CSV table of C-alpha atoms in Angstrom, one decimal:
chain,number,residue,atom,x,y,z
A,1,MET,CA,15.9,4.8,-13.0
A,2,ALA,CA,12.4,4.9,-12.6
A,3,ALA,CA,10.9,8.3,-10.9
A,4,PRO,CA,10.5,8.0,-7.0
A,5,GLU,CA,6.7,6.9,-6.1
A,6,GLN,CA,4.9,9.9,-4.2
A,7,LEU,CA,4.0,8.8,-0.8
A,8,GLN,CA,0.3,9.4,0.4
A,9,ASN,CA,-2.5,8.0,2.4
A,10,TYR,CA,-5.3,6.1,1.7
A,11,ILE,CA,-8.0,7.7,3.9
A,12,GLY,CA,-12.0,7.6,3.2
A,13,GLY,CA,-11.6,6.8,-0.3
A,14,ARG,CA,-9.3,9.2,-1.2
A,15,TRP,CA,-5.5,9.9,-1.8
A,16,LEU,CA,-4.5,12.7,0.3
A,17,PRO,CA,-0.6,14.0,0.9
A,18,GLY,CA,1.2,14.0,4.5
A,19,THR,CA,1.1,17.7,6.0
A,20,GLY,CA,4.5,16.7,8.0
A,21,ALA,CA,7.9,17.0,7.1
A,22,ALA,CA,9.4,16.0,3.9
A,23,ILE,CA,10.6,12.1,3.9
A,24,GLU,CA,12.4,10.3,1.2
A,25,SER,CA,13.1,6.5,1.1
A,26,THR,CA,16.2,5.3,-0.7
A,27,ASN,CA,17.2,2.1,-2.2
A,28,PRO,CA,19.4,0.6,0.3
A,29,ALA,CA,21.6,-1.4,-2.6
A,30,ARG,CA,21.9,2.1,-4.2
A,31,PRO,CA,21.6,4.7,-1.8
A,32,THR,CA,22.0,7.7,-4.3
A,33,GLU,CA,18.5,6.3,-5.7
A,34,VAL,CA,15.4,7.7,-4.3
A,35,VAL,CA,12.7,5.1,-4.4
A,36,ALA,CA,9.7,7.1,-3.0
A,37,ASP,CA,9.0,10.8,-1.3
A,38,GLY,CA,6.8,12.8,0.3
A,39,ASN,CA,5.7,14.1,3.5
A,40,ILE,CA,5.0,13.0,7.0
A,41,ALA,CA,1.9,12.0,7.8
A,42,GLU,CA,0.6,14.1,11.1
A,43,ILE,CA,-1.4,12.8,13.9
A,44,SER,CA,-4.1,15.1,12.4
A,45,THR,CA,-4.0,12.4,9.4
A,46,LEU,CA,-3.5,9.5,11.4
A,47,ASP,CA,-6.7,10.6,13.3
A,48,ALA,CA,-8.9,10.8,10.0
A,49,ALA,CA,-7.4,7.6,9.0
A,50,VAL,CA,-8.7,6.2,12.2
A,51,THR,CA,-12.0,7.7,12.2
A,52,ALA,CA,-12.5,6.7,8.5
A,53,ALA,CA,-11.5,3.2,9.3
A,54,ARG,CA,-14.4,3.2,12.3
A,55,ASP,CA,-17.1,4.3,10.2
A,56,ALA,CA,-16.1,2.0,7.5
A,57,ARG,CA,-16.4,-1.3,9.7
A,58,TYR,CA,-20.3,-0.8,9.9
A,59,GLY,CA,-20.9,-0.9,6.2
A,60,TRP,CA,-18.2,-4.0,5.8
A,61,GLY,CA,-19.7,-5.9,8.9
A,62,ARG,CA,-23.1,-5.6,7.3
A,63,THR,CA,-21.7,-6.6,3.8
A,64,PRO,CA,-23.1,-10.6,3.1
A,65,ALA,CA,-20.0,-13.3,3.8
A,66,HIS,CA,-20.0,-14.4,0.3
A,67,GLU,CA,-19.9,-10.6,-1.0
A,68,ARG,CA,-16.9,-10.1,1.2
A,69,GLY,CA,-15.2,-13.0,0.1
A,70,ALA,CA,-15.8,-11.7,-3.4
A,71,VAL,CA,-14.1,-8.6,-3.0
A,72,LEU,CA,-10.9,-10.3,-0.7
A,73,ASN,CA,-10.5,-12.8,-3.8
A,74,ARG,CA,-10.9,-10.0,-6.3
A,75,ALA,CA,-8.3,-7.9,-4.3
A,76,ALA,CA,-5.9,-11.2,-4.3
A,77,GLN,CA,-6.4,-11.5,-7.9
A,78,LEU,CA,-5.3,-7.9,-9.1
A,79,ILE,CA,-1.9,-8.3,-6.2
A,80,GLU,CA,-1.1,-11.4,-8.5
A,81,GLU,CA,-1.3,-9.7,-11.5
A,82,SER,CA,0.6,-7.0,-10.2
A,83,ALA,CA,3.1,-9.1,-8.6
A,84,ALA,CA,6.2,-8.6,-10.8
A,85,HIS,CA,5.8,-4.9,-11.0
A,86,TRP,CA,5.3,-4.7,-7.3
A,87,GLY,CA,7.7,-7.1,-6.4
A,88,THR,CA,10.5,-5.0,-8.2
A,89,ASP,CA,9.5,-1.7,-6.3
A,90,LEU,CA,9.6,-4.0,-3.6
A,91,ALA,CA,13.1,-5.0,-4.3
A,92,ARG,CA,14.3,-1.7,-4.7
A,93,GLU,CA,12.6,0.0,-1.4
A,94,GLU,CA,14.2,-2.6,0.8
A,95,GLY,CA,17.0,-3.8,-1.2
A,96,LYS,CA,16.1,-7.4,-1.7
A,97,THR,CA,16.6,-9.0,-4.9
A,98,LYS,CA,13.7,-9.0,-7.3
A,99,ALA,CA,12.8,-12.6,-6.7
A,100,GLU,CA,12.2,-12.2,-2.8
A,101,GLY,CA,10.3,-8.9,-3.7
A,102,ILE,CA,8.1,-10.9,-6.2
A,103,GLY,CA,7.5,-13.6,-3.6
A,104,GLU,CA,6.8,-11.0,-0.9
A,105,VAL,CA,4.2,-9.8,-2.8
A,106,LEU,CA,2.9,-13.4,-3.7
A,107,ARG,CA,2.9,-14.3,0.1
A,108,ALA,CA,0.4,-11.3,0.4
A,109,VAL,CA,-1.9,-13.1,-2.2
A,110,GLN,CA,-2.0,-16.4,0.1
A,111,ILE,CA,-3.0,-13.9,2.9
């Protein structure tokens, strides 16, 4: 059984833990298996994330379209390369089959 993933929030280029109550996610197919745990993001964390996103949009908006496209293409490539691993994690988290989990990740690549 894999160790639980540690839940964090990506804000302003940094991974930060939540500061609220403890939370854990279990595998619906195996309720004793903890898939992820951490702390809930409180309102102040949400506010910080919204502020960081708002601040980042200006730089992103000034980035030429071909550069934004290259960033999105690279993101799709990284997601596709991780599809088997992430799909397995997704299957554990949601209690679906591995094939469905991988398919969901690959759908993100298409988007």
